[in-house]
N, CA, C and O atoms as a printed pandas DataFrame, in Angstrom:
     atom_number atom_name residue_name chain_id  residue_number  x_coord  y_coord  z_coord
0              1         N          UNK        A               1  110.697   66.904  101.180
1              2        CA          UNK        A               1  110.918   68.306  100.898
2              3         C          UNK        A               1  109.820   68.852   99.986
3              4         O          UNK        A               1  109.312   69.954  100.196
4              5         N          UNK        A               2  109.471   68.077   98.990
5              6        CA          UNK        A               2  108.430   68.516   98.056
6              7         C          UNK        A               2  107.080   68.654   98.762
7              8         O          UNK        A               2  106.349   69.616   98.526
8              9         N          UNK        A               3  106.753   67.706   99.616
9             10        CA          UNK        A               3  105.486   67.742  100.338
10            11         C          UNK        A               3  105.456   68.942  101.285
11            12         O          UNK        A               3  104.430   69.611  101.410
12            13         N          UNK        A               4  106.574   69.211  101.948
13            14        CA          UNK        A               4  106.651   70.368  102.848
14            15         C          UNK        A               4  106.346   71.647  102.072
15            16         O          UNK        A               4  105.564   72.485  102.521
16            17         N          UNK        A               5  106.970   71.787  100.910
17            18        CA          UNK        A               5  106.762   72.994  100.109
18            19         C          UNK        A               5  105.315   73.095   99.622
19            20         O          UNK        A               5  104.752   74.188   99.574
20            21         N          UNK        A               6  104.721   71.977   99.267
21            22        CA          UNK        A               6  103.325   71.986   98.841
22            23         C          UNK        A               6  102.406   72.407   99.989
23            24         O          UNK        A               6  101.443   73.144   99.777
24            25         N          UNK        A               7  102.695   71.947  101.183
25            26        CA          UNK        A               7  101.856   72.238  102.341
26            27         C          UNK        A               7  102.017   73.672  102.846
27            28         O          UNK        A               7  101.034   74.333  103.182
28            29         N          UNK        A               8  103.266   74.147  102.897
29            30        CA          UNK        A               8  103.552   75.436  103.525
30            31         C          UNK        A               8  103.874   76.558  102.537
31            32         O          UNK        A               8  103.907   77.728  102.917
32            33         N          UNK        A               9  104.106   76.213  101.294
33            34        CA          UNK        A               9  104.348   77.232  100.281
34            35         C          UNK        A               9  105.760   77.780  100.236
35            36         O          UNK        A               9  106.062   78.658   99.427
36            37         N          UNK        A              10  106.632   77.270  101.100
37            38        CA          UNK        A              10  108.042   77.687  101.098
38            39         C          UNK        A              10  108.910   76.456  101.323
39            40         O          UNK        A              10  108.440   75.430  101.815
40            41         N          UNK        A              11  110.171   76.574  100.958
41            42        CA          UNK        A              11  111.093   75.464  101.186
42            43         C          UNK        A              11  111.418   75.346  102.672
43            44         O          UNK        A              11  111.180   76.272  103.447
44            45         N          UNK        A              12  111.957   74.210  103.051
45            46        CA          UNK        A              12  112.351   73.999  104.447
46            47         C          UNK        A              12  113.395   75.026  104.861
47            48         O          UNK        A              12  113.331   75.568  105.965
48            49         N          UNK        A              13  114.352   75.295  103.986
49            50        CA          UNK        A              13  115.393   76.268  104.315
50            51         C          UNK        A              13  114.826   77.669  104.523
51            52         O          UNK        A              13  115.231   78.370  105.451
52            53         N          UNK        A              14  113.901   78.079  103.672
53            54        CA          UNK        A              14  113.284   79.402  103.821
54            55         C          UNK        A              14  112.472   79.471  105.109
55            56         O          UNK        A              14  112.467   80.497  105.788
56            57         N          UNK        A              15  111.789   78.388  105.445
57            58        CA          UNK        A              15  111.003   78.327  106.671
58            59         C          UNK        A              15  111.903   78.445  107.899
59            60         O          UNK        A              15  111.613   79.213  108.816
60            61         N          UNK        A              16  112.986   77.687  107.910
61            62        CA          UNK        A              16  113.929   77.752  109.037
62            63         C          UNK        A              16  114.558   79.136  109.158
63            64         O          UNK        A              16  114.729   79.644  110.266
64            65         N          UNK        A              17  114.900   79.742  108.036
65            66        CA          UNK        A              17  115.472   81.087  108.065
66            67         C          UNK        A              17  114.480   82.067  108.676
67            68         O          UNK        A              17  114.866   82.918  109.479
68            69         N          UNK        A              18  113.223   81.960  108.311
69            70        CA          UNK        A              18  112.214   82.860  108.853
70            71         C          UNK        A              18  112.064   82.679  110.360
71            72         O          UNK        A              18  111.923   83.662  111.088
72            73         N          UNK        A              19  112.093   81.449  110.830
73            74        CA          UNK        A              19  112.018   81.186  112.275
74            75         C          UNK        A              19  113.225   81.793  112.982
75            76         O          UNK        A              19  113.084   82.416  114.034
76            77         N          UNK        A              20  114.409   81.610  112.403
77            78        CA          UNK        A              20  115.636   82.148  113.012
78            79         C          UNK        A              20  115.606   83.671  113.058
79            80         O          UNK        A              20  116.004   84.265  114.060
80            81         N          UNK        A              21  115.148   84.302  112.003
81            82        CA          UNK        A              21  115.090   85.766  111.965
82            83         C          UNK        A              21  114.057   86.278  112.966
83            84         O          UNK        A              21  114.285   87.297  113.619
84            85         N          UNK        A              22  112.939   85.592  113.093
85            86        CA          UNK        A              22  111.919   85.985  114.074
86            87         C          UNK        A              22  112.484   85.922  115.482
87            88         O          UNK        A              22  112.264   86.836  116.277
88            89         N          UNK        A              23  113.210   84.856  115.802
89            90        CA          UNK        A              23  113.850   84.726  117.114
90            91         C          UNK        A              23  114.886   85.833  117.302
91            92         O          UNK        A              23  114.976   86.419  118.381
92            93         N          UNK        A              24  115.661   86.121  116.272
93            94        CA          UNK        A              24  116.681   87.171  116.346
94            95         C          UNK        A              24  116.042   88.526  116.617
95            96         O          UNK        A              24  116.572   89.310  117.404
96            97         N          UNK        A              25  114.917   88.811  115.981
97            98        CA          UNK        A              25  114.227   90.091  116.200
98            99         C          UNK        A              25  113.780   90.212  117.653
99           100         O          UNK        A              25  113.880   91.290  118.241
100          101         N          UNK        A              26  113.292   89.130  118.235
101          102        CA          UNK        A              26  112.904   89.147  119.645
102          103         C          UNK        A              26  114.112   89.435  120.532
103          104         O          UNK        A              26  114.038   90.246  121.456
104          105         N          UNK        A              27  115.222   88.763  120.241
105          106        CA          UNK        A              27  116.431   88.953  121.052
106          107         C          UNK        A              27  117.001   90.361  120.883
107          108         O          UNK        A              27  117.457   90.964  121.855
108          109         N          UNK        A              28  116.977   90.879  119.679
109          110        CA          UNK        A              28  117.470   92.235  119.449
110          111         C          UNK        A              28  116.624   93.255  120.198
111          112         O          UNK        A              28  117.143   94.239  120.724
112          113         N          UNK        A              29  115.347   93.018  120.242
113          114        CA          UNK        A              29  114.439   93.977  120.866
114          115         C          UNK        A              29  114.455   93.906  122.388
115          116         O          UNK        A              29  114.387   94.940  123.052
116          117         N          UNK        A              30  114.543   92.713  122.948
117          118        CA          UNK        A              30  114.330   92.554  124.376
118          119         C          UNK        A              30  115.566   92.182  125.190
119          120         O          UNK        A              30  115.460   91.990  126.401
120          121         N          UNK        A              31  116.742   92.076  124.554
121          122        CA          UNK        A              31  117.964   91.769  125.301
122          123         C          UNK        A              31  119.067   92.738  124.916
123          124         O          UNK        A              31  118.942   93.500  123.957
124          125         N          UNK        A              32  120.141   92.694  125.674
125          126        CA          UNK        A              32  121.326   93.500  125.363
126          127         C          UNK        A              32  122.447   92.643  124.778
127          128         O          UNK        A              32  123.598   93.078  124.741
128          129         N          UNK        A              33  122.130   91.445  124.328
129          130        CA          UNK        A              33  123.131   90.557  123.753
130          131         C          UNK        A              33  123.715   91.173  122.488
131          132         O          UNK        A              33  123.057   91.944  121.791
132          133         N          UNK        A              34  124.962   90.816  122.211
133          134        CA          UNK        A              34  125.603   91.310  120.995
134          135         C          UNK        A              34  125.020   90.590  119.782
135          136         O          UNK        A              34  124.380   89.546  119.908
136          137         N          UNK        A              35  125.251   91.163  118.618
137          138        CA          UNK        A              35  124.794   90.545  117.375
138          139         C          UNK        A              35  125.437   89.172  117.218
139          140         O          UNK        A              35  124.789   88.239  116.742
140          141         N          UNK        A              36  126.686   89.037  117.606
141          142        CA          UNK        A              36  127.384   87.757  117.509
142          143         C          UNK        A              36  126.727   86.712  118.400
143          144         O          UNK        A              36  126.541   85.570  117.979
144          145         N          UNK        A              37  126.376   87.085  119.623
145          146        CA          UNK        A              37  125.718   86.154  120.542
146          147         C          UNK        A              37  124.349   85.744  120.013
147          148         O          UNK        A              37  123.962   84.580  120.112
148          149         N          UNK        A              38  123.626   86.697  119.456
149          150        CA          UNK        A              38  122.307   86.411  118.906
150          151         C          UNK        A              38  122.426   85.487  117.699
151          152         O          UNK        A              38  121.625   84.567  117.538
152          153         N          UNK        A              39  123.417   85.727  116.856
153          154        CA          UNK        A              39  123.624   84.871  115.686
154          155         C          UNK        A              39  123.823   83.424  116.113
155          156         O          UNK        A              39  123.207   82.517  115.554
156          157         N          UNK        A              40  124.681   83.209  117.101
157          158        CA          UNK        A              40  124.947   81.848  117.582
158          159         C          UNK        A              40  123.688   81.246  118.193
159          160         O          UNK        A              40  123.372   80.083  117.940
160          161         N          UNK        A              41  122.976   82.017  118.986
161          162        CA          UNK        A              41  121.765   81.516  119.636
162          163         C          UNK        A              41  120.688   81.141  118.616
163          164         O          UNK        A              41  119.856   80.271  118.875
164          165         N          UNK        A              42  120.709   81.794  117.474
165          166        CA          UNK        A              42  119.718   81.513  116.433
166          167         C          UNK        A              42  120.195   80.458  115.436
167          168         O          UNK        A              42  119.522   80.195  114.439
168          169         N          UNK        A              43  121.338   79.862  115.700
169          170        CA          UNK        A              43  121.810   78.765  114.868
170          171         C          UNK        A              43  122.697   79.153  113.714
171          172         O          UNK        A              43  122.906   78.356  112.799
172          173         N          UNK        A              44  123.226   80.363  113.738
173          174        CA          UNK        A              44  124.143   80.808  112.682
174          175         C          UNK        A              44  125.466   81.180  113.337
175          176         O          UNK        A              44  125.556   82.181  114.047
176          177         N          UNK        A              45  126.476   80.379  113.098
177          178        CA          UNK        A              45  127.758   80.582  113.771
178          179         C          UNK        A              45  128.592   81.713  113.185
179          180         O          UNK        A              45  129.571   82.140  113.797
180          181         N          UNK        A              46  128.221   82.198  112.021
181          182        CA          UNK        A              46  128.955   83.281  111.372
182          183         C          UNK        A              46  128.121   84.562  111.439
183          184         O          UNK        A              46  127.064   84.656  110.814
184          185         N          UNK        A              47  128.603   85.543  112.199
185          186        CA          UNK        A              47  127.854   86.795  112.386
186          187         C          UNK        A              47  127.690   87.547  111.061
187          188         O          UNK        A              47  126.668   88.200  110.847
188          189         N          UNK        A              48  128.675   87.461  110.180
189          190        CA          UNK        A              48  128.551   88.145  108.884
190          191         C          UNK        A              48  127.431   87.535  108.043
191          192         O          UNK        A              48  126.655   88.259  107.420
192          193         N          UNK        A              49  127.349   86.216  108.024
193          194        CA          UNK        A              49  126.277   85.531  107.307
194          195         C          UNK        A              49  124.923   85.890  107.925
195          196         O          UNK        A              49  123.956   86.161  107.213
196          197         N          UNK        A              50  124.870   85.888  109.248
197          198        CA          UNK        A              50  123.646   86.254  109.955
198          199         C          UNK        A              50  123.199   87.657  109.556
199          200         O          UNK        A              50  122.021   87.873  109.273
200          201         N          UNK        A              51  124.121   88.603  109.530
201          202        CA          UNK        A              51  123.794   89.985  109.177
202          203         C          UNK        A              51  123.277   90.067  107.745
203          204         O          UNK        A              51  122.305   90.775  107.480
204          205         N          UNK        A              52  123.911   89.354  106.823
205          206        CA          UNK        A              52  123.464   89.356  105.423
206          207         C          UNK        A              52  122.048   88.785  105.294
207          208         O          UNK        A              52  121.204   89.355  104.602
208          209         N          UNK        A              53  121.798   87.668  105.958
209          210        CA          UNK        A              53  120.476   87.041  105.881
210          211         C          UNK        A              53  119.414   87.906  106.560
211          212         O          UNK        A              53  118.292   88.013  106.066
212          213         N          UNK        A              54  119.763   88.521  107.689
213          214        CA          UNK        A              54  118.835   89.395  108.390
214          215         C          UNK        A              54  118.453   90.569  107.490
215          216         O          UNK        A              54  117.276   90.916  107.383
216          217         N          UNK        A              55  119.440   91.173  106.847
217          218        CA          UNK        A              55  119.175   92.311  105.972
218          219         C          UNK        A              55  118.353   91.893  104.752
219          220         O          UNK        A              55  117.495   92.645  104.291
220          221         N          UNK        A              56  118.614   90.700  104.235
221          222        CA          UNK        A              56  117.861   90.200  103.086
222          223         C          UNK        A              56  116.385   90.032  103.439
223          224         O          UNK        A              56  115.512   90.358  102.634
224          225         N          UNK        A              57  116.108   89.531  104.626
225          226        CA          UNK        A              57  114.725   89.271  105.031
226          227         C          UNK        A              57  114.035   90.537  105.524
227          228         O          UNK        A              57  112.890   90.801  105.157
228          229         N          UNK        A              58  114.724   91.325  106.355
229          230        CA          UNK        A              58  114.099   92.473  107.017
230          231         C          UNK        A              58  114.352   93.815  106.327
231          232         O          UNK        A              58  113.647   94.789  106.593
232          233         N          UNK        A              59  115.341   93.873  105.453
233          234        CA          UNK        A              59  115.638   95.123  104.770
234          235         C          UNK        A              59  116.481   96.086  105.594
235          236         O          UNK        A              59  116.691   97.231  105.193
236          237         N          UNK        A              60  116.960   95.629  106.735
237          238        CA          UNK        A              60  117.807   96.457  107.606
238          239         C          UNK        A              60  118.786   95.540  108.333
239          240         O          UNK        A              60  118.515   94.355  108.523
240          241         N          UNK        A              61  119.914   96.091  108.732
241          242        CA          UNK        A              61  120.876   95.303  109.492
242          243         C          UNK        A              61  120.350   95.076  110.909
243          244         O          UNK        A              61  119.473   95.809  111.367
244          245         N          UNK        A              62  120.873   94.076  111.600
245          246        CA          UNK        A              62  120.447   93.860  112.986
246          247         C          UNK        A              62  120.673   95.085  113.876
247          248         O          UNK        A              62  119.836   95.403  114.721
248          249         N          UNK        A              63  121.796   95.764  113.688
249          250        CA          UNK        A              63  122.082   96.955  114.478
250          251         C          UNK        A              63  121.071   98.066  114.237
251          252         O          UNK        A              63  120.629   98.725  115.178
252          253         N          UNK        A              64  120.709   98.271  112.983
253          254        CA          UNK        A              64  119.713   99.297  112.651
254          255         C          UNK        A              64  118.348   98.901  113.199
255          256         O          UNK        A              64  117.620   99.743  113.725
256          257         N          UNK        A              65  118.000   97.627  113.078
257          258        CA          UNK        A              65  116.723   97.147  113.601
258          259         C          UNK        A              65  116.634   97.409  115.110
259          260         O          UNK        A              65  115.600   97.847  115.612
260          261         N          UNK        A              66  117.725   97.136  115.819
261          262        CA          UNK        A              66  117.740   97.353  117.277
262          263         C          UNK        A              66  117.552   98.830  117.612
263          264         O          UNK        A              66  116.850   99.162  118.567
264          265         N          UNK        A              67  118.171   99.717  116.836
265          266        CA          UNK        A              67  118.050  101.158  117.109
266          267         C          UNK        A              67  116.626  101.662  116.922
267          268         O          UNK        A              67  116.225  102.638  117.556
268          269         N          UNK        A              68  115.865  101.011  116.064
269          270        CA          UNK        A              68  114.468  101.414  115.841
270          271         C          UNK        A              68  113.616  101.203  117.083
271          272         O          UNK        A              68  112.580  101.851  117.234
272          273         N          UNK        A              69  114.031  100.314  117.970
273          274        CA          UNK        A              69  113.280  100.032  119.186
274          275         C          UNK        A              69  113.954  100.723  120.319
275          276         O          UNK        A              69  113.497  100.630  121.459
């Protein structure tokens, strides 16, 4: 874990969260899947947790992000 952080500058958990949010943004933009389906597909089984993490990283809820596109 320490070596990963030294190499990439972020923790493993932060890195995985960023990958999941990036995948979620693609799905929100290019599919009609529900937020719940996207949360599960991105590895987060709780849609409320997914929404909180998405808003923390992107500054907007998944629903608002989708409306922008």
